Amino acid sequence: HGPYQPHEPGYGLDQPGYSPYEDVIPDTHARMLAIKNAKAYLLKTSTKSGLNLYDHLANILTKILDEQPTNTVDIIENISKDVKWAQFRKKMDTLRDEPRIPPTFEAADRCKALFIREAGEEEREEVEEEMGEPALPNVMEVAFYFEQAGIGLSKDESYYIFLALKNLIRAQPVQTCRFWGKILGLEMNYIIAEVQLREGEEEEEAGEEGEGTTAEGEKETDEAEEDEQKEKEAEPPKSTYKPPPAIPKEANGTGTNKFVYFVCNEPGKPWVKLPPVTPAQIVCARKIKKFFTGCLDAPVVSFPPFPGNEANYLRAQIARISAGTHVSPTGFYQFADEEEEEVEGADTYEENPDFEPPPVAEMVESLATWAHHVKSILKQGRCVWINPTQKSEENEEDEEEEEEDEGEEPQEERGPPLLTLISEDEGMKDIPAWTAQASTNLIPEYSVAILQSNRWPGAYAFASGRKFENIYFGWGHKYSPESHTPELPPPAQPEYPSGTEITETVDPTVEEEMAFKIAQEEDLAEAEEEEDEEVEDD
Amino acid sequence: SLNCLDWSLLTPATKEMLALAEQVKGRFQGDPSFEYSLAEINAEAAARLVESGKEPVMKEEARLIATIELIDREVGIVPRGAFVKTPLGSVHENRHFEGLSLEEAKKLSSYFHFTDPVNLKNKTLMEKADLDPSTDFLDSLEHDIPRGKGSWSIQLEKAGAVVLLRSLLWLGLTFYHVPMTKQFGYVYFGTGEKNLDLPFML
């Protein structure tokens, strides 16, 4: 801000006689002195911070003129503070902070792994073409259709998921794979892929389970030895409580365990396989309603106590959602053999090559154009009913004292057969189970039929011609118009059967006891008197 | 609006509407003139209405208005520092708000409810001394019932570029904020029902 040039607005103002404040201090010499004093005062360095007001004001004005914010006078104090703060940074140049790696960089690093193509991939691509249908689903295409309905994740995330699925297929021997959906959690979310493994893989799991049972067998023999030792000592009466027989889970590849599910928290993180689901877990999951935290090992604290941790609860909810909301246009799938339609164990279906897709308008109007293609889960927790009392025949010989089977023969449960139309789904009160609408009324030729489930909010399905897909985005809970009421704890068990041998009565009060004692003494006295009399008589 | 083309203005909510709307359960129908029969829900209110000469029904429009008002009141949040209070008592948008830093954005205490504060007076004097009266004049989210885990889920999306807060009380309310910028806001996509099962679900 040195001497002003002729084209600048301040030119000539510092000449004596031309400044705008001429009338303030008439005497030139005094005015110059006043100006010098003022400037010297402004240049006075502060004792605390080493700044001086003159420079500070100059910096503020520079900043304001550079940035030109609106309503400057309102934020002038903050600007001043900022300028002062900026001063401090320069002074600490000798000490440099280690550059902090922002989390964005770390995440980008992780995602970078998704984008790398391995060298051997080109060979594999040729092999895959021979094998027929590609295992990798076209996630972007599905995302496009769902976007027509306003459902889905952002394009970035969909693409990351796409790449992550590709990695999954490369890592595991996968036959078919599908993006199942995303479940939200408190701290982290879950991205879920539905996979069908090739047959060799399943045998390995059976091997693992076999090892598990042998380890348990060893534990049982140890416990048996301890029990024998205890029997020599006095034992409290054995409880007659027999836990209800555990219902065996369905074999991998059938029923609720038809598909294997892999989850990850974010695309880029490694995929974790979820364990197969047991009927006990499904039955318990129906009774509780808990948020997912995002950590698979987290315990699920609830009543009735959930057998397993969050990974099991997640798997159970996935099974329930799949069974309840996976639909396809009617006729797309048909049974392999017509005879199997009547057999309840009909599990297999195949694509119908003669399927002609009904027009979108019809798919929206009538729900009979959609059908479930996943078996529904019975109350027992399985898709195929099994009689649990059959297994107890082996144990009957040991338990001779046992009374007859306390429970009645559980009745065989029948669920709706596979491929039922969804128009037969019951609604809750007045709310229908499904809501169908077309994606747009403005362009009916290219609109897509969208189906929303009201029983599981967050489950959607779309159909357009031969293409269809199901997906889930939500918290993972079923909808109920009433509030969730947790199960009441069972009534306290009676300690002993109350009968003729043992009954519970009130303890006698002190007065009763005293009266009883007096009566007893009187009897004794009478008896003694009688004896004395007898003795005397003799 | 039902089709994003024709918009109708909603009247502000009254206390009776709010009280009644809390009792109505079940999904919205989608038709603003649908009438809920009050006799099932609240016999007293129905009786009162009959006495005053009106029919004992509640229109869905009223329920919608009340629901919107409840959502705004209970879970409408803003980041700390976005609004300032002048000594005269009026609240203005802080044009100098540069956004929260990443560490601040992960903490529940840096977000406030955007309604009249209820809990401020109950704080201890020590806490009050730390507050800055120009920016800390609203209720913080820390004390939302239930304590401990709270009724909010904070997540960083896009590798820390966006921080998302999802309400667990009104499922579907999402608040977003891009740290170190002025961008923030909240939207609600959902069924319009309060999640009364929250204590069971945590």
XYZ file of C-alpha atoms in Angstrom:
740
model
C 0.000 0.000 0.000
C 2.796 2.349 -0.889
C 2.464 5.486 -2.902
C -0.703 5.349 -4.948
C -0.557 5.369 -8.680
C -2.606 7.804 -10.662
C -5.193 5.227 -11.653
C -5.832 4.086 -8.102
C -8.585 5.701 -6.097
C -6.398 6.821 -3.226
C -4.141 8.930 -5.402
C -3.404 12.250 -4.114
C -5.268 11.861 -0.863
C -2.175 11.794 1.262
C -1.002 15.047 -0.136
C -1.523 17.851 2.241
C -4.598 19.765 1.336
C -6.418 16.920 -0.456
C -7.340 14.461 2.263
C -11.090 14.095 2.969
C -10.612 15.051 6.585
C -9.281 18.405 5.913
C -11.605 20.174 8.177
C -10.586 18.117 11.186
C -7.065 19.357 11.838
C -6.448 22.560 9.948
C -2.805 22.950 10.739
C -0.728 20.936 8.308
C 2.192 20.381 10.545
C 0.038 19.289 13.431
C -1.880 16.983 11.130
C 1.240 15.279 9.889
C 2.323 14.840 13.452
C -1.080 13.431 14.354
C -0.884 11.001 11.455
C 2.579 9.885 12.406
C 1.508 9.390 15.996
C -1.501 7.389 14.946
C 0.561 5.204 12.685
C 3.221 4.718 15.333
C 0.511 3.694 17.730
C -0.853 1.214 15.261
C 2.571 -0.180 14.658
C 3.133 -0.743 18.342
C 3.859 -4.379 18.843
C 1.731 -6.212 21.346
C 3.656 -7.577 24.284
C 1.690 -10.835 24.341
C 1.634 -12.114 20.830
C 4.240 -10.223 18.910
C 1.697 -8.917 16.412
C 0.952 -5.330 15.721
C -2.398 -3.853 14.944
C -1.305 -2.199 11.730
C -0.247 -5.454 10.104
C -3.251 -7.239 11.478
C -5.671 -4.755 10.021
C -3.796 -4.857 6.746
C -4.123 -8.642 6.641
C -7.802 -8.521 7.467
C -8.517 -6.060 4.727
C -6.482 -8.098 2.264
C -8.433 -11.203 3.126
C -11.759 -9.435 2.859
C -10.933 -7.899 -0.469
C -9.737 -11.245 -1.773
C -12.705 -13.310 -0.679
C -15.457 -10.697 -0.714
C -17.915 -12.516 1.559
C -21.496 -11.296 1.909
C -22.472 -9.214 4.921
C -18.896 -8.788 5.977
C -19.651 -6.495 8.859
C -21.528 -9.271 10.636
C -18.652 -11.722 10.540
C -15.756 -9.318 10.897
C -14.830 -10.650 14.337
C -14.595 -14.176 13.049
C -12.442 -13.063 10.154
C -10.162 -11.333 12.569
C -9.909 -14.471 14.646
C -9.128 -16.509 11.582
C -6.341 -14.217 10.520
C -4.779 -14.396 13.936
C -5.045 -18.140 13.880
C -3.375 -18.239 10.513
C -0.419 -16.369 11.988
C 0.236 -19.155 14.423
C 0.566 -21.802 11.819
C 3.483 -20.114 10.142
C 5.380 -19.790 13.346
C 5.437 -23.506 13.926
C 7.131 -24.334 10.674
C 10.093 -26.034 12.277
C 7.855 -28.619 13.874
C 5.928 -30.452 11.241
C 3.095 -32.745 12.172
C 3.311 -36.169 10.727
C 0.850 -36.081 7.894
C -2.222 -37.789 9.229
C -3.578 -40.376 6.906
C -7.195 -39.404 6.458
C -9.626 -42.275 6.626
C -10.639 -41.568 3.061
C -7.210 -42.624 1.962
C -7.336 -45.857 3.893
C -10.711 -46.738 2.484
C -9.600 -45.900 -0.998
C -6.661 -48.200 -0.490
C -8.990 -51.005 0.418
C -11.175 -50.339 -2.556
C -8.164 -50.249 -4.780
C -7.827 -53.956 -4.231
C -11.207 -54.352 -5.822
C -10.115 -52.666 -8.970
C -6.959 -54.659 -9.561
C -7.223 -57.289 -12.216
C -5.171 -60.352 -11.664
C -2.927 -61.644 -14.357
C -4.583 -65.017 -14.571
C -7.998 -63.612 -15.128
C -7.946 -63.554 -18.850
C -7.451 -67.274 -19.030
C -10.266 -67.849 -16.649
C -12.661 -65.822 -18.675
C -12.380 -68.254 -21.531
C -13.042 -71.165 -19.232
C -16.113 -69.499 -17.822
C -17.656 -69.015 -21.207
C -17.586 -72.711 -21.764
C -19.353 -73.422 -18.534
C -22.556 -71.760 -19.561
C -24.275 -69.103 -17.501
C -21.903 -66.713 -15.834
C -21.984 -66.858 -12.091
C -21.611 -63.135 -11.621
C -24.914 -61.299 -11.589
C -25.248 -58.038 -13.419
C -25.639 -55.841 -10.378
C -25.643 -52.614 -12.335
C -28.528 -53.734 -14.486
C -30.569 -54.681 -11.474
C -29.661 -51.400 -9.825
C -30.894 -49.548 -12.889
C -34.298 -51.198 -12.762
C -34.690 -50.593 -9.087
C -33.661 -47.012 -9.555
C -36.761 -46.569 -11.710
C -38.734 -47.231 -8.581
C -36.623 -45.061 -6.347
C -35.085 -47.972 -4.514
C -31.442 -48.800 -4.282
C -27.996 -47.624 -3.399
C -25.938 -44.989 -5.107
C -24.212 -45.902 -8.335
C -20.814 -45.822 -6.634
C -21.821 -48.245 -3.983
C -23.511 -50.548 -6.470
C -20.381 -50.647 -8.516
C -18.217 -51.411 -5.508
C -20.570 -54.222 -4.583
C -20.328 -55.501 -8.123
C -16.560 -55.671 -7.874
C -16.691 -57.222 -4.434
C -18.983 -59.956 -5.737
C -16.533 -60.602 -8.499
C -13.836 -61.108 -5.884
C -16.085 -63.454 -3.972
C -16.648 -65.596 -7.013
C -12.958 -65.753 -7.606
C -12.223 -66.772 -4.035
C -14.935 -69.360 -3.496
C -16.169 -72.144 -5.777
C -19.444 -70.573 -6.599
C -22.112 -71.857 -8.883
C -24.632 -69.047 -8.782
C -24.433 -65.780 -6.978
C -26.878 -62.957 -6.352
C -26.804 -59.673 -4.534
C -29.383 -60.272 -1.824
C -29.498 -56.861 -0.253
C -28.289 -54.654 2.523
C -29.287 -54.736 6.153
C -28.652 -51.637 8.236
C -27.050 -51.877 11.643
C -26.267 -49.563 14.500
C -22.571 -49.196 13.929
C -22.031 -50.813 10.589
C -24.189 -52.233 7.837
C -24.220 -55.630 6.216
C -24.007 -56.317 2.520
C -25.300 -59.771 1.782
C -24.695 -62.088 -1.141
C -26.725 -65.206 -1.781
C -24.623 -67.959 -3.195
C -24.988 -71.530 -4.264
C -21.775 -73.407 -3.910
C -20.685 -76.144 -6.182
C -21.243 -79.584 -4.821
C -17.749 -80.394 -3.736
C -17.709 -77.648 -1.147
C -20.559 -78.987 0.890
C -18.779 -82.175 1.764
C -16.072 -80.252 3.499
C -18.587 -78.706 5.811
C -19.952 -82.093 6.719
C -16.426 -83.116 7.586
C -16.074 -80.182 9.904
C -19.278 -81.021 11.613
C -18.155 -84.616 12.033
C -15.076 -83.419 13.823
C -17.212 -81.253 15.993
C -19.342 -84.168 17.080
C -16.363 -86.377 17.865
C -14.981 -83.664 20.095
C -18.302 -83.482 21.837
C -18.331 -87.256 22.188
C -15.044 -87.099 24.043
C -16.406 -84.479 26.337
C -19.383 -86.639 27.107
C -17.237 -89.581 28.180
C -15.318 -87.298 30.502
C -18.509 -86.087 32.036
C -19.747 -89.641 32.411
C -16.697 -90.487 34.491
C -17.284 -87.531 36.703
C -20.876 -88.530 37.115
C -19.922 -91.991 38.229
C -17.696 -90.543 40.870
C -20.460 -88.317 42.046
C -22.901 -91.164 42.252
C -20.921 -92.720 45.018
C -21.674 -89.641 47.069
C -25.195 -88.745 47.935
C -26.876 -87.190 44.996
C -29.764 -84.824 44.971
C -32.771 -86.304 43.264
C -32.361 -86.240 39.520
C -34.633 -83.862 37.783
C -37.313 -85.360 35.677
C -37.022 -82.447 33.288
C -36.391 -83.605 29.773
C -35.593 -80.806 27.390
C -37.776 -81.032 24.317
C -35.908 -82.904 21.616
C -33.815 -80.608 19.484
C -35.190 -80.389 16.014
C -32.408 -81.170 13.579
C -31.503 -78.533 11.079
C -32.046 -79.085 7.423
C -29.195 -80.370 5.370
C -27.193 -77.931 3.340
C -28.693 -77.457 -0.024
C -32.292 -78.001 0.970
C -35.012 -76.059 2.638
C -33.886 -73.111 4.693
C -30.270 -73.894 4.003
C -30.686 -74.004 0.275
C -28.398 -71.067 -0.263
C -25.222 -70.075 1.495
C -24.909 -66.460 2.480
C -21.800 -64.344 2.607
C -21.707 -60.966 4.314
C -19.329 -58.098 4.525
C -19.576 -54.740 6.208
C -18.360 -52.720 3.270
C -17.346 -53.631 -0.233
C -13.634 -54.146 -0.053
C -13.681 -55.938 3.265
C -13.350 -59.718 3.188
C -16.503 -61.787 2.820
C -17.550 -63.871 5.812
C -19.631 -66.988 5.404
C -22.677 -67.258 7.607
C -23.279 -70.579 9.348
C -26.296 -72.643 8.314
C -29.442 -71.913 10.254
C -31.136 -74.260 12.703
C -34.879 -74.435 13.344
C -34.394 -73.426 16.970
C -32.812 -70.195 15.827
C -35.679 -69.417 13.485
C -38.274 -70.133 16.134
C -36.484 -67.876 18.584
C -35.901 -65.168 16.009
C -39.655 -64.965 15.504
C -40.087 -64.009 19.129
C -37.478 -61.315 19.475
C -36.892 -58.040 17.744
C -33.383 -56.651 17.989
C -31.285 -54.210 16.049
C -28.137 -55.463 14.385
C -24.972 -53.790 15.576
C -22.758 -54.559 12.630
C -20.383 -56.858 14.455
C -20.922 -60.532 13.693
C -19.621 -61.768 17.027
C -21.863 -59.588 19.103
C -24.064 -61.530 21.518
C -27.805 -61.251 21.145
C -29.152 -60.539 24.603
C -32.823 -61.240 24.641
C -35.592 -63.259 26.150
C -36.158 -66.055 25.174
C -32.382 -66.443 24.993
C -31.266 -66.635 21.422
C -29.098 -69.672 20.716
C -26.181 -68.026 19.001
C -24.594 -64.699 18.312
C -25.397 -61.990 15.851
C -24.196 -64.032 12.889
C -26.844 -66.649 13.656
C -29.542 -64.044 14.218
C -28.651 -62.418 10.934
C -28.825 -65.745 9.154
C -32.192 -66.516 10.708
C -33.642 -63.168 9.651
C -32.276 -63.624 6.145
C -33.955 -67.017 5.988
C -37.281 -65.557 7.134
C -37.104 -62.671 4.717
C -36.181 -64.919 1.804
C -38.986 -67.313 2.566
C -41.483 -64.528 2.944
C -40.662 -62.215 0.133
C -38.792 -63.853 -2.708
C -41.193 -63.864 -5.613
C -41.056 -64.292 -9.334
C -43.565 -63.950 -12.128
C -45.945 -66.874 -12.163
C -44.880 -69.479 -14.620
C -41.274 -68.432 -14.765
C -40.366 -71.420 -12.670
C -42.060 -74.752 -13.018
C -41.609 -78.065 -11.350
C -39.209 -80.436 -12.980
C -41.635 -83.343 -12.960
C -45.320 -82.888 -12.917
C -45.713 -85.690 -10.432
C -43.633 -83.868 -7.883
C -46.176 -81.136 -7.600
C -48.204 -83.173 -5.187
C -45.309 -84.437 -3.165
C -44.555 -82.037 -0.384
C -40.874 -82.468 -0.628
C -40.842 -80.697 -3.959
C -37.788 -78.582 -3.694
C -36.494 -78.322 -7.140
C -37.783 -76.096 -9.795
C -36.369 -75.032 -13.040
C -36.884 -72.239 -15.443
C -39.737 -72.606 -17.808
C -38.456 -72.186 -21.316
C -41.948 -71.500 -22.634
C -42.596 -68.669 -20.246
C -44.245 -65.684 -21.841
C -44.076 -62.634 -19.645
C -47.407 -60.916 -19.123
C -47.492 -57.203 -19.812
C -46.470 -54.834 -17.050
C -49.961 -53.480 -16.531
C -51.253 -56.920 -15.754
C -48.425 -57.610 -13.376
C -49.333 -54.525 -11.432
C -53.058 -55.047 -11.322
C -53.337 -58.574 -10.175
C -51.149 -60.173 -7.602
C -51.834 -63.569 -9.108
C -49.126 -62.959 -11.624
C -46.459 -63.358 -8.963
C -45.507 -66.518 -7.122
C -43.186 -67.415 -4.298
C -40.246 -69.455 -5.384
C -38.836 -70.115 -1.950
C -40.439 -72.560 0.411
C -42.144 -71.015 3.366
C -40.944 -71.865 6.836
C -43.266 -73.862 9.084
C -43.825 -73.133 12.739
C -41.260 -75.741 13.542
C -38.549 -73.692 11.906
C -37.943 -75.938 8.944
C -39.370 -76.130 5.465
C -39.971 -79.858 5.622
C -41.739 -81.110 8.690
C -40.013 -83.681 10.810
C -41.459 -85.632 13.696
C -39.209 -85.038 16.676
C -40.541 -87.975 18.702
C -39.127 -90.481 16.298
C -35.672 -90.021 17.697
C -36.713 -90.641 21.258
C -37.312 -94.307 20.520
C -33.631 -94.962 20.958
C -33.626 -93.520 24.443
C -36.693 -95.271 25.723
C -34.843 -98.329 26.843
C -32.677 -96.335 29.228
C -35.461 -94.395 30.796
C -37.632 -97.090 32.239
C -38.925 -94.998 35.037
C -40.125 -92.419 32.640
C -43.791 -92.031 32.302
C -45.449 -92.078 28.980
C -44.625 -89.407 26.511
C -45.856 -86.315 28.220
C -46.570 -84.385 25.108
C -49.072 -85.468 22.580
C -47.843 -86.459 19.214
C -47.010 -83.202 17.564
C -49.245 -82.683 14.647
C -47.793 -82.677 11.241
C -47.530 -79.188 9.896
C -48.251 -78.355 6.334
C -47.228 -75.158 4.774
C -48.255 -73.713 1.460
C -46.558 -75.617 -1.303
C -43.806 -74.118 -3.391
C -44.820 -71.758 -6.167
C -47.995 -70.466 -4.542
C -49.367 -67.237 -5.844
C -48.833 -64.285 -3.639
C -52.444 -63.269 -3.909
C -53.013 -65.907 -1.282
C -50.734 -64.223 1.218
C -52.712 -63.016 4.168
C -52.656 -59.420 5.069
C -52.496 -58.016 8.558
C -55.779 -56.445 9.642
C -56.661 -54.215 6.720
C -53.237 -54.018 5.264
C -52.608 -56.226 2.244
C -49.414 -58.193 2.228
C -48.101 -56.661 -0.965
C -48.391 -53.349 -2.750
C -47.823 -53.275 -6.474
C -47.313 -50.280 -8.693
C -45.767 -49.413 -11.987
C -42.628 -47.376 -11.919
C -44.075 -44.641 -14.072
C -47.485 -43.776 -15.422
C -46.120 -41.427 -17.986
C -44.305 -43.918 -20.204
C -46.177 -47.186 -19.915
C -44.170 -48.931 -22.620
C -40.979 -48.888 -20.648
C -42.321 -48.947 -17.139
C -41.365 -51.630 -14.698
C -43.701 -53.434 -12.322
C -42.601 -52.924 -8.738
C -43.781 -54.946 -5.804
C -43.371 -53.800 -2.234
C -43.830 -56.090 0.712
C -45.818 -54.725 3.614
C -44.995 -57.609 5.884
C -41.279 -57.070 5.602
C -40.799 -53.366 4.940
C -37.794 -52.993 2.743
C -38.315 -56.009 0.511
C -38.874 -55.115 -3.123
C -39.230 -57.017 -6.350
C -39.355 -55.790 -9.900
C -40.315 -57.431 -13.182
C -39.905 -56.229 -16.694
C -40.389 -58.753 -19.422
C -38.274 -61.759 -18.673
C -36.138 -59.973 -16.160
C -37.023 -59.956 -12.517
C -35.183 -59.645 -9.259
C -35.754 -59.411 -5.524
C -33.837 -57.256 -3.139
C -33.932 -56.098 0.443
C -32.851 -52.780 1.920
C -33.844 -52.250 5.493
C -33.342 -52.909 9.169
C -34.231 -56.592 8.994
C -37.465 -56.643 11.005
C -40.970 -57.766 10.274
C -43.792 -55.291 10.346
C -46.549 -55.640 12.884
C -49.279 -53.081 13.498
C -49.208 -53.762 17.196
C -46.184 -53.172 19.312
C -43.827 -56.004 19.973
C -44.594 -57.787 23.217
C -41.796 -59.968 24.491
C -42.557 -63.452 25.642
C -43.389 -63.728 29.290
C -41.110 -65.878 31.393
C -42.569 -69.319 32.088
C -44.386 -69.768 35.410
C -42.211 -70.950 38.254
C -42.064 -74.720 38.351
C -43.587 -76.423 41.401
C -40.902 -77.837 43.639
C -42.590 -81.122 44.369
C -45.910 -82.692 43.598
C -48.300 -81.879 46.353
C -50.071 -85.068 47.413
C -50.872 -87.180 50.368
C -47.294 -87.842 51.389
C -46.027 -84.340 51.335
C -48.226 -81.339 51.637
C -47.431 -77.827 52.485
C -49.270 -76.291 55.375
C -48.828 -73.188 57.375
C -46.431 -73.410 60.297
C -48.271 -73.415 63.614
C -48.191 -70.095 65.402
C -46.712 -69.730 68.885
C -50.120 -69.828 70.560
C -51.023 -72.998 68.739
C -47.755 -74.566 69.729
C -48.194 -73.585 73.351
C -51.726 -74.906 73.352
C -50.523 -78.123 71.777
C -47.779 -78.431 74.390
C -50.176 -77.856 77.248
C -52.533 -80.413 75.796
C -49.684 -82.871 75.499
C -48.615 -82.323 79.080
C -52.145 -82.779 80.246
C -52.312 -86.040 78.391
C -49.038 -87.131 79.934
C -50.251 -86.151 83.368
C -53.476 -88.089 82.797
C -51.501 -91.051 81.601
C -49.285 -90.927 84.685
C -52.285 -90.662 86.922
C -53.783 -93.666 85.276
C -50.597 -95.589 85.727
C -50.398 -94.527 89.342
C -53.960 -95.602 89.812
C -53.234 -98.885 88.203
C -50.210 -99.336 90.340
C -52.218 -98.476 93.382
C -54.925 -100.804 92.307
C -52.456 -103.579 92.124
C -48.456 -33.929 -2.909
C -49.178 -37.378 -4.273
C -47.450 -37.121 -7.590
C -44.855 -34.397 -7.160
C -46.799 -32.219 -9.538
C -49.758 -30.875 -7.622
C -48.920 -29.597 -4.190
C -51.349 -28.677 -1.452
C -50.490 -26.613 1.557
C -50.903 -28.254 4.935
C -52.235 -26.342 7.890
C -50.155 -26.213 11.052
C -50.820 -28.862 13.651
C -52.973 -28.353 16.710
C -52.501 -30.027 20.052
C -55.574 -32.198 19.684
C -54.387 -33.440 16.354
C -51.054 -34.386 17.870
C -52.619 -36.195 20.767
C -54.966 -38.134 18.541
C -52.363 -38.976 15.971
C -50.216 -40.680 18.547
C -53.004 -43.094 19.199
C -53.693 -44.053 15.629
C -51.731 -47.121 14.636
C -51.159 -48.810 11.342
C -49.995 -47.643 7.991
C -51.139 -44.607 6.112
C -53.559 -45.334 3.326
C -52.336 -42.866 0.779
C -55.631 -41.053 0.503
C -55.728 -37.754 2.374
C -59.445 -37.856 2.876
C -59.511 -41.311 4.379
C -61.190 -41.242 7.763
C -60.129 -43.215 10.776
C -62.937 -44.163 13.049
C -62.099 -42.712 16.410
C -64.439 -44.905 18.351
C -61.978 -47.754 18.116
C -59.015 -45.690 19.070
C -60.076 -43.396 21.802
C -63.611 -43.460 23.084
C -63.194 -40.292 25.104
C -62.101 -38.198 22.199
C -64.908 -39.576 20.135
C -67.417 -38.685 22.795
C -66.033 -35.182 23.053
C -66.235 -34.661 19.356
C -69.779 -35.927 19.197
C -70.771 -33.509 21.923
C -69.295 -30.598 20.089
C -71.266 -31.541 17.028
C -68.555 -33.012 14.822
C -68.217 -36.559 13.663
C -65.974 -38.918 15.611
C -63.498 -39.473 12.853
C -59.978 -38.371 12.191
C -58.966 -37.561 8.688
C -55.749 -38.926 7.323
C -54.727 -35.426 6.382
C -54.744 -34.419 10.016
C -52.793 -37.501 10.917
C -50.247 -36.643 8.264
C -49.862 -33.105 9.544
C -49.456 -34.288 13.085
C -46.939 -36.932 12.088
C -44.808 -34.416 10.231
C -44.877 -32.083 13.193
C -43.933 -34.878 15.586
C -41.041 -35.981 13.446
C -39.687 -32.467 13.150
C -40.017 -31.913 16.818
C -38.548 -35.141 18.022
C -35.816 -35.953 15.574
C -35.128 -32.823 13.571
C -31.441 -32.175 14.183
C -28.756 -29.733 13.164
C -25.013 -29.699 13.760
C -23.555 -27.597 16.528
C -22.611 -24.167 15.408
C -24.881 -24.066 12.424
C -27.229 -21.680 14.178
C -26.351 -18.869 16.533
C -28.414 -16.936 18.986
C -27.985 -13.211 19.173
C -28.093 -11.423 22.524
C -31.530 -10.194 21.563
C -32.788 -13.762 21.545
C -33.386 -14.325 17.862
C -31.810 -17.310 16.177
C -30.002 -16.945 12.880
C -28.172 -19.193 10.532
C -24.455 -18.926 11.149
C -22.926 -17.863 7.889
C -19.489 -18.516 9.226
C -20.245 -22.166 9.937
C -17.528 -24.191 8.312
C -18.784 -27.622 9.227
C -17.761 -30.053 11.906
C -14.411 -31.762 11.880
C -14.253 -35.530 11.475
C -13.772 -36.194 15.171
C -16.568 -33.888 16.163
C -18.827 -35.383 13.566
C -18.537 -38.829 15.096
C -19.757 -37.648 18.478
C -23.409 -37.445 19.349
C -22.871 -34.332 21.425
C -22.131 -32.206 18.393
C -25.698 -32.401 17.133
C -28.697 -30.609 18.530
C -32.432 -30.933 18.331
C -33.851 -28.040 16.431
C -36.696 -27.302 18.839
C -37.205 -25.455 22.083
C -34.766 -26.869 24.558
C -36.187 -28.979 27.316
C -33.146 -30.265 29.121
C -30.880 -27.265 29.170
C -32.021 -25.978 32.514
C -31.469 -29.324 34.153
C -27.788 -29.338 33.514
C -25.445 -28.773 36.414
C -23.760 -25.449 36.854
C -20.410 -26.943 35.914
C -21.745 -28.046 32.564
C -23.443 -24.748 31.997
C -20.175 -22.938 32.514
C -18.651 -24.770 29.595
C -21.451 -23.918 27.241
C -21.156 -21.114 24.798
C -24.510 -19.329 24.947
C -24.422 -18.288 21.342
C -24.163 -21.785 19.920
C -25.163 -24.140 22.724
C -28.716 -23.068 23.284
C -30.395 -26.261 22.119
C -30.710 -29.779 23.489
C -27.870 -32.057 22.582
C -28.486 -35.563 21.288
C -26.458 -37.172 24.019
C -29.301 -37.285 26.441
C -31.806 -38.906 24.173
C -33.593 -41.749 25.841
C -32.559 -44.527 26.013
C -29.230 -43.652 27.505
C -26.089 -45.556 26.807
C -26.578 -46.622 23.259
C -28.986 -43.855 22.540
C -31.565 -43.795 19.857
C -29.274 -42.796 17.005
C -26.957 -44.728 14.761
C -23.948 -42.801 13.472
C -22.158 -44.062 10.418
C -19.532 -42.709 8.121
C -20.237 -43.389 4.515
C -18.022 -43.085 1.493
C -14.923 -43.485 3.595
C -15.547 -40.564 5.892
C -16.754 -38.168 3.282
C -20.300 -38.138 4.617
C -21.542 -38.734 8.134
C -25.032 -40.218 8.401
C -27.186 -40.261 11.471
C -30.180 -42.560 11.373
C -32.889 -42.254 13.950
C -34.025 -45.463 15.605
C -37.117 -43.846 17.048
C -38.579 -42.871 13.703
C -37.204 -45.485 11.362
C -36.440 -43.844 8.082
C -35.238 -40.457 9.291
C -31.761 -39.889 7.945
C -29.575 -36.884 8.672
C -26.491 -36.265 6.576
C -23.564 -33.884 6.941
C -20.395 -33.476 4.923
C -17.648 -32.652 7.432
C -15.731 -29.414 6.935
C -18.433 -28.043 4.679
C -21.678 -26.255 5.191
C -23.803 -29.055 3.824
C -26.236 -30.812 6.098
C -29.871 -31.778 6.090
C -32.365 -34.463 6.977
C -35.004 -36.401 5.097
C -37.632 -38.906 6.049
C -38.523 -41.901 3.929
C -40.710 -44.346 5.692
C -44.069 -45.562 6.846
C -44.725 -42.678 9.217
C -44.932 -44.761 12.345
C -43.033 -44.270 15.544
C -40.902 -47.174 16.646
C -42.300 -47.860 20.075
C -40.388 -51.134 20.366
C -37.086 -49.301 20.644
C -36.255 -50.363 24.212
C -36.697 -54.008 23.254
C -34.544 -53.732 20.231
C -31.354 -52.369 21.683
